[in-house]
Tab-separated table of C-alpha atoms and ligand atoms in Angstrom:
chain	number	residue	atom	x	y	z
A	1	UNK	CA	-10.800	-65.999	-32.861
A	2	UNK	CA	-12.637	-64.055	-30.207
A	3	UNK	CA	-16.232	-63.570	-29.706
A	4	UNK	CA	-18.431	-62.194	-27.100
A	5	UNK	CA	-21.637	-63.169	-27.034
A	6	UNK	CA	-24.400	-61.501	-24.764
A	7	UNK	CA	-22.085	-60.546	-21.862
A	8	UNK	CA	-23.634	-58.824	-18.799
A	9	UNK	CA	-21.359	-57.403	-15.906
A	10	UNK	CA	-22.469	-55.833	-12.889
A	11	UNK	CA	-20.081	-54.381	-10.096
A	12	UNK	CA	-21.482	-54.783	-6.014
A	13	UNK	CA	-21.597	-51.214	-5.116
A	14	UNK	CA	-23.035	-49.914	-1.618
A	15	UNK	CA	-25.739	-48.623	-3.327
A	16	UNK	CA	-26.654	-51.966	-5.291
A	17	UNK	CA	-24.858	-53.612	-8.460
A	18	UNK	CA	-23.851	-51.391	-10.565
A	19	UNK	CA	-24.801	-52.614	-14.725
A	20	UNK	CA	-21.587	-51.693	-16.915
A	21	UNK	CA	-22.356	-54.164	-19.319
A	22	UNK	CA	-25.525	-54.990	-20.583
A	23	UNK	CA	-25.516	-57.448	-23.622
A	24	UNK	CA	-22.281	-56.633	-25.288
A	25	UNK	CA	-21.454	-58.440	-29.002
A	26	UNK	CA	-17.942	-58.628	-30.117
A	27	UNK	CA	-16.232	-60.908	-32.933
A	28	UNK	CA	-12.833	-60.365	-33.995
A	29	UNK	CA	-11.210	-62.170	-36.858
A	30	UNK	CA	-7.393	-63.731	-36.632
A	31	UNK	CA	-5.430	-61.261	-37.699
A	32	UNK	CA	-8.019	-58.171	-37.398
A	33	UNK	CA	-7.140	-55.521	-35.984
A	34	UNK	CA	-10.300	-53.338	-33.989
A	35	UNK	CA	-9.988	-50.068	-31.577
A	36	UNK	CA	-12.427	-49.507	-28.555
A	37	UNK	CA	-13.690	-46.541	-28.029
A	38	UNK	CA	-16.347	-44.887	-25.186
A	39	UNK	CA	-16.120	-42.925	-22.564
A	40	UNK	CA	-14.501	-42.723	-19.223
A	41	UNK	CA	-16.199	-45.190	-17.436
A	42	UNK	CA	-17.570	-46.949	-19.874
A	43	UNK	CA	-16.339	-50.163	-19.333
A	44	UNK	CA	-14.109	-50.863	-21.621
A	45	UNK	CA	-11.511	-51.527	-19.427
A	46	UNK	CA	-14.068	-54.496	-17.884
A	47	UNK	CA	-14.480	-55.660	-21.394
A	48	UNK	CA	-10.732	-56.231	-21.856
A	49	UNK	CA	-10.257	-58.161	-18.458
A	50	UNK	CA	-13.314	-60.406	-19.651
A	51	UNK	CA	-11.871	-60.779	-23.061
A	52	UNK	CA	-8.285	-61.948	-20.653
A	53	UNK	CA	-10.085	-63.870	-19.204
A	54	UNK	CA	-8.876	-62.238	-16.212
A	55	UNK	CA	-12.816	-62.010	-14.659
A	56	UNK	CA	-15.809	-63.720	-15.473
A	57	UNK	CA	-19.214	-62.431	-16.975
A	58	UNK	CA	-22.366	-62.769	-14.573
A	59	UNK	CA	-23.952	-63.927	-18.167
A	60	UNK	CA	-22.857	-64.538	-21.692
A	61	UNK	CA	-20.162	-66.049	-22.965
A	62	UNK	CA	-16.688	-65.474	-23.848
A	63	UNK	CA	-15.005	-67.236	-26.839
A	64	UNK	CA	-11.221	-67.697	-27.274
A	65	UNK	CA	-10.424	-69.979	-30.428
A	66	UNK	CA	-12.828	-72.861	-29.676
A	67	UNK	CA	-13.080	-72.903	-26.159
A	68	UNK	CA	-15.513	-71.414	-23.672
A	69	UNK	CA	-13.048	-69.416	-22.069
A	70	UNK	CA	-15.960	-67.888	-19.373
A	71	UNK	CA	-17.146	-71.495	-18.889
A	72	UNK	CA	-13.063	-72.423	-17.503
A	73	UNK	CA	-11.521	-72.234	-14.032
A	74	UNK	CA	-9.228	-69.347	-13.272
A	75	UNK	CA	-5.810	-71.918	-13.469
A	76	UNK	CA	-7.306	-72.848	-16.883
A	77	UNK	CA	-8.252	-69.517	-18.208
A	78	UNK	CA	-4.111	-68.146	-17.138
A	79	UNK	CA	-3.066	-71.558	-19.054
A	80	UNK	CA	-5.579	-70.139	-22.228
A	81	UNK	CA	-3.771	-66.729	-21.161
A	82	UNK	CA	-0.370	-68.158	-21.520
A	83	UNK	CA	-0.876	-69.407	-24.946
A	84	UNK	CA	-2.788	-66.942	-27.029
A	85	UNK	CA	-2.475	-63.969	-25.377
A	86	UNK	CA	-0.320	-60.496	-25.327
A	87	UNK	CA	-1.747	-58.290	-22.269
A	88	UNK	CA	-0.119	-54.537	-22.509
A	89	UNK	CA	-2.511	-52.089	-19.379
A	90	UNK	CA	-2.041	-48.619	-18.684
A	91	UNK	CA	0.243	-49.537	-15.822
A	92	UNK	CA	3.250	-51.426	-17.286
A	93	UNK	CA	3.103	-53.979	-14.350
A	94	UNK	CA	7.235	-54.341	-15.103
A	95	UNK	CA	9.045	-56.628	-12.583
A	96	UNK	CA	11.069	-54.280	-10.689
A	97	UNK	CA	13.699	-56.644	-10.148
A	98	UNK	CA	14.326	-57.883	-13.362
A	99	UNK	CA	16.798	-56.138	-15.776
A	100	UNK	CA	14.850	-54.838	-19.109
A	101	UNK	CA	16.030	-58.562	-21.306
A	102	UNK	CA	14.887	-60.552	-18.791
A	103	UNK	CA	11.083	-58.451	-18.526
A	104	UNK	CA	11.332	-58.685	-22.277
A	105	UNK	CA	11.728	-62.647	-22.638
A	106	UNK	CA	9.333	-63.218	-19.016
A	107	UNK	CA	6.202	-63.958	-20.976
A	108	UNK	CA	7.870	-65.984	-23.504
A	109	UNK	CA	9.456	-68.128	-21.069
A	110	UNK	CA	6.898	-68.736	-19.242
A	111	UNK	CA	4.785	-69.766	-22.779
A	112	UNK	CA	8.012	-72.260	-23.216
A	113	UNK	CA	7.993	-70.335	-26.627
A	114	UNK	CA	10.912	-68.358	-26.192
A	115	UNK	CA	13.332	-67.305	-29.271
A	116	UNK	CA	16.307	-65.528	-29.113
A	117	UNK	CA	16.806	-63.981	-32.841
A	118	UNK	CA	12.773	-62.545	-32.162
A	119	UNK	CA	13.955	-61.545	-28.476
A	120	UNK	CA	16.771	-59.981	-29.684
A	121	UNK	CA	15.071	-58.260	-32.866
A	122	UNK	CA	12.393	-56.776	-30.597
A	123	UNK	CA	14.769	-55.038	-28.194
A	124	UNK	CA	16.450	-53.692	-31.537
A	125	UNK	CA	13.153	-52.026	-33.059
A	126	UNK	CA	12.104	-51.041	-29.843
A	127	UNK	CA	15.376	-49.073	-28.952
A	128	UNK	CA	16.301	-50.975	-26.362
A	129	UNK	CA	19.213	-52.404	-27.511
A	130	UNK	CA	21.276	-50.689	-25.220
A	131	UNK	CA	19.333	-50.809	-22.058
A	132	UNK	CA	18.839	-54.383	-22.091
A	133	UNK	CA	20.819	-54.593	-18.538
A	134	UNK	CA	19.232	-51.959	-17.113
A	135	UNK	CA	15.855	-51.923	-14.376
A	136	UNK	CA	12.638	-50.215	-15.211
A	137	UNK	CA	12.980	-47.595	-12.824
A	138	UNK	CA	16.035	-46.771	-14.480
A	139	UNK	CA	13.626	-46.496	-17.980
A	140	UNK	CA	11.785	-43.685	-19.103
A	141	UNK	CA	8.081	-43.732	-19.213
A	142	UNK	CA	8.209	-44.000	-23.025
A	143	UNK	CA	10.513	-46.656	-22.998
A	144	UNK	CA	8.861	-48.817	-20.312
A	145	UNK	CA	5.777	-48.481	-22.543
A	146	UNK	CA	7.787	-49.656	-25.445
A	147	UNK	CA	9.300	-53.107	-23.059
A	148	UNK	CA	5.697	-53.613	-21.793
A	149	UNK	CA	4.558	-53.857	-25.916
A	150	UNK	CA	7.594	-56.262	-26.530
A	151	UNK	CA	7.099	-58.415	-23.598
A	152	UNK	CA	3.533	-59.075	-24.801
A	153	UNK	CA	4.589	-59.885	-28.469
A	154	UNK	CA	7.879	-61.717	-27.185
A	155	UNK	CA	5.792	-64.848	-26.941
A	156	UNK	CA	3.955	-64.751	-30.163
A	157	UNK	CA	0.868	-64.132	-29.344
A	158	UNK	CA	-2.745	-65.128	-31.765
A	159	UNK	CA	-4.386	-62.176	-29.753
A	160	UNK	CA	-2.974	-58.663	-28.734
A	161	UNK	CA	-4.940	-56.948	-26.034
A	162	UNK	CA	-3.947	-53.654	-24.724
A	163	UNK	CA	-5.434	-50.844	-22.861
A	164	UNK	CA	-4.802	-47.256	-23.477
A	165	UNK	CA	-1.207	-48.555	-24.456
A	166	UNK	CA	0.265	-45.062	-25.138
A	167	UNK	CA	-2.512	-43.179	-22.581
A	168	UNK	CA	-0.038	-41.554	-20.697
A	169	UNK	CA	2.561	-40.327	-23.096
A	170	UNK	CA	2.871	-37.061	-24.963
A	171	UNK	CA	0.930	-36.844	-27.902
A	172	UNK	CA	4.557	-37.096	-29.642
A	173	UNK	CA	6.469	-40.132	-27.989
A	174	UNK	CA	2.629	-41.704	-28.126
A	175	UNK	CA	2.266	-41.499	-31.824
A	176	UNK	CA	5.873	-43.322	-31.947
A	177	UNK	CA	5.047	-46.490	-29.680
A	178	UNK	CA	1.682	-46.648	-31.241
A	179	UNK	CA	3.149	-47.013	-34.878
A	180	UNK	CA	5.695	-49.550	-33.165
A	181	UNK	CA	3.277	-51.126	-31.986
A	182	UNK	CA	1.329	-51.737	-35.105
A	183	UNK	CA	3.646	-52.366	-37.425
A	184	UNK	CA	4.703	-55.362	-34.950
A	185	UNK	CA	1.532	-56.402	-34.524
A	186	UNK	CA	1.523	-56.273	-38.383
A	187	UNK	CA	4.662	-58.120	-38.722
A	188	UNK	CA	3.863	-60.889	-36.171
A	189	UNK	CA	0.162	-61.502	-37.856
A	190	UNK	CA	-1.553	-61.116	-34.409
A	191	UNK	CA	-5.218	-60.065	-33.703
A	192	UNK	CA	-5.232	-56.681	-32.049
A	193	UNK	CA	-8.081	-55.094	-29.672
A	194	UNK	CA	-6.984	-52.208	-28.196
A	195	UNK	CA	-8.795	-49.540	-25.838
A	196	UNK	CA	-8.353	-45.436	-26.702
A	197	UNK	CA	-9.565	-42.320	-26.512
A	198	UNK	CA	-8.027	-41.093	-29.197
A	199	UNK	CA	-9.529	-41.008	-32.747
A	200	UNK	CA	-5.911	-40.337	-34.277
A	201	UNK	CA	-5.257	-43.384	-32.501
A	202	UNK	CA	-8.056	-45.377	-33.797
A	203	UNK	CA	-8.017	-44.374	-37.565
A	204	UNK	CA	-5.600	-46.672	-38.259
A	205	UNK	CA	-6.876	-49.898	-37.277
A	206	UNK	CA	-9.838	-52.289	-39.561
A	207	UNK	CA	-12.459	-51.458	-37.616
A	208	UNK	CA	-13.895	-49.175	-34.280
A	209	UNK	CA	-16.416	-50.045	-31.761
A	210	UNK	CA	-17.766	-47.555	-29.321
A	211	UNK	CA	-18.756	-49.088	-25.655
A	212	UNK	CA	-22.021	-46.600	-24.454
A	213	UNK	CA	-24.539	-47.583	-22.275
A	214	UNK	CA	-23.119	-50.874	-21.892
A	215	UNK	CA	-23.979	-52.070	-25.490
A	216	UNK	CA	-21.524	-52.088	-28.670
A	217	UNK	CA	-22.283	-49.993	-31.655
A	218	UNK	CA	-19.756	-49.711	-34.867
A	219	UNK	CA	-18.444	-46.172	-34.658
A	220	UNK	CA	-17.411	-43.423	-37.631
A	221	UNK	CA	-14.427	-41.487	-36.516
B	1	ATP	N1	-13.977	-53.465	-9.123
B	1	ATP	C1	-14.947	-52.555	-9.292
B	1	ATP	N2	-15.910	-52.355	-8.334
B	1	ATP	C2	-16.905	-51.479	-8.526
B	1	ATP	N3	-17.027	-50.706	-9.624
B	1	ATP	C3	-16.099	-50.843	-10.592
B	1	ATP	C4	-15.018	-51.760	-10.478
B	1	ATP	N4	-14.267	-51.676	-11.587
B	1	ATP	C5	-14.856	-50.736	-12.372
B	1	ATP	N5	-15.941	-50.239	-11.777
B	1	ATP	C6	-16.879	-49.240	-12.342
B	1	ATP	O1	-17.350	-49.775	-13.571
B	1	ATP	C7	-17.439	-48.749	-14.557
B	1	ATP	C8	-16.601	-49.136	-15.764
B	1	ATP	O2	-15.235	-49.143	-15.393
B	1	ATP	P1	-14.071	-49.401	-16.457
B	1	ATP	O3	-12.786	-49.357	-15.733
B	1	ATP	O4	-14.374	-50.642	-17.222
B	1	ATP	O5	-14.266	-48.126	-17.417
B	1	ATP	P2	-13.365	-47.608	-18.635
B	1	ATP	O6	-14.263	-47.467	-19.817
B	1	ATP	O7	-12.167	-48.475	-18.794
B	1	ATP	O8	-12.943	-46.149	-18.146
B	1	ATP	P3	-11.562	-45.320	-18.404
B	1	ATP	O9	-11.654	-44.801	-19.815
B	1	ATP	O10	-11.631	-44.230	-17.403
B	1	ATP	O11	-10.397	-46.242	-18.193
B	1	ATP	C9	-16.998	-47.466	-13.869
B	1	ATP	O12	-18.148	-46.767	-13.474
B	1	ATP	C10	-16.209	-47.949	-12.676
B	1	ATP	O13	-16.321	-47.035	-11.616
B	2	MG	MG1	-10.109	-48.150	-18.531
């Protein structure tokens, strides 16, 4: 359901454009579930905003379903966006003013897919039951974690993307979301690609790519 073919990506720096990726292959299956791994600086967070659709390749091509999601405008990519994806980053990016229900359902409303029983079991299995009226700032870093997973899978998304989603809890609360969040993604059938340093982490999941060099190679934990 998503394929990279060939993608290149250079960043301007002062010192000329600097190659992070440099011919990077990628298929994932509906349903699959696959970790990225590499090191700091890697760019594997690059490869997730080109998977989003959130930036564009300087070459290749990026495959969402059947359409030629690199090839798209930016208005048509965050429709594509909409639709089949669940985004989770490092930062939460919660809306400040909006209580922890209304972050929950945001996604899913703005999809027009929104359904209350699924609403209303996430907040359950996420233990947020009784914080739904509450801010983030009045949430825990563990538990804005856990509202950022369930406002990506509030809308039912074909494709999970998520970036170092437990990077910076302890090892204990992280091993918590993390099985959360894969029995969810489980549950819900989605595609997972997820970013981490951690081989714990990884071990789990159908398959593991390391990013080095800016190529792609399949990768023994
Ligand atoms: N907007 C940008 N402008 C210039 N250079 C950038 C930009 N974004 C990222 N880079 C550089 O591109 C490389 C890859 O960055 P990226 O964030 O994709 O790495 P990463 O593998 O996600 O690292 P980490 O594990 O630390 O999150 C790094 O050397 C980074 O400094
Ligand atoms: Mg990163």
């Amino acid at each position: 359901m998503l394929e990279l073919r060939g993608i290149r990506k250079s960043y301007p720096t002062p010192q000329g454009p600097l190659p992070v990726l440099r011919g990077v292959d990628l298929c994932l299956a509906a349903g699959e579930s696959l970790a990225l791994m590499g090191e700091s600086g890697s760019g594997k967070s690059t490869l997730l905003h080109l998977a989003a659709g959130l930036d564009t390749p300087d070459s290749g091509e990026v495959r969402l379903d059947d359409r030629l999601l690199s090839a798209l405008d930016e208005p048509a990519r965050a429709e594509c966006r909409r639709r089949r994806l669940g985004l989770v980053f490092q930062q939460f990016h919660l809306v400040p003013s909006l209580d922890v229900l209304d972050n929950l359902r945001l996604q899913a409303r703005l999809a027009g897919r929104e359904e209350t029983a699924w609403t209303r079991e996430l907040l359950r299995r996420l233990g947020l039951a009784d914080m739904a009226g509450r801010y983030p700032e009045q949430l825990s870093g563990g538990q804005q974690q856990r509202l950022a997973i369930g406002r990506a899978l509030a809308a039912r998304p074909a494709l999970l993307l998520a970036d170092e989603p437990t990077g910076n809890l302890d090892e204990r609360s992280a091993d918590r979301v993390l099985a959360l969040l894969l029995e969810l993604v489980r549950d819900s059938g989605c595609a997972l690609l997820m970013v981490t340093h951690s081989p714990r982490v990884a071990a789990p999941l159908d398959r593991c790519l390391r990013l080095s060099r800016g190529r792609i190679a399949e990768a023994a934990l």
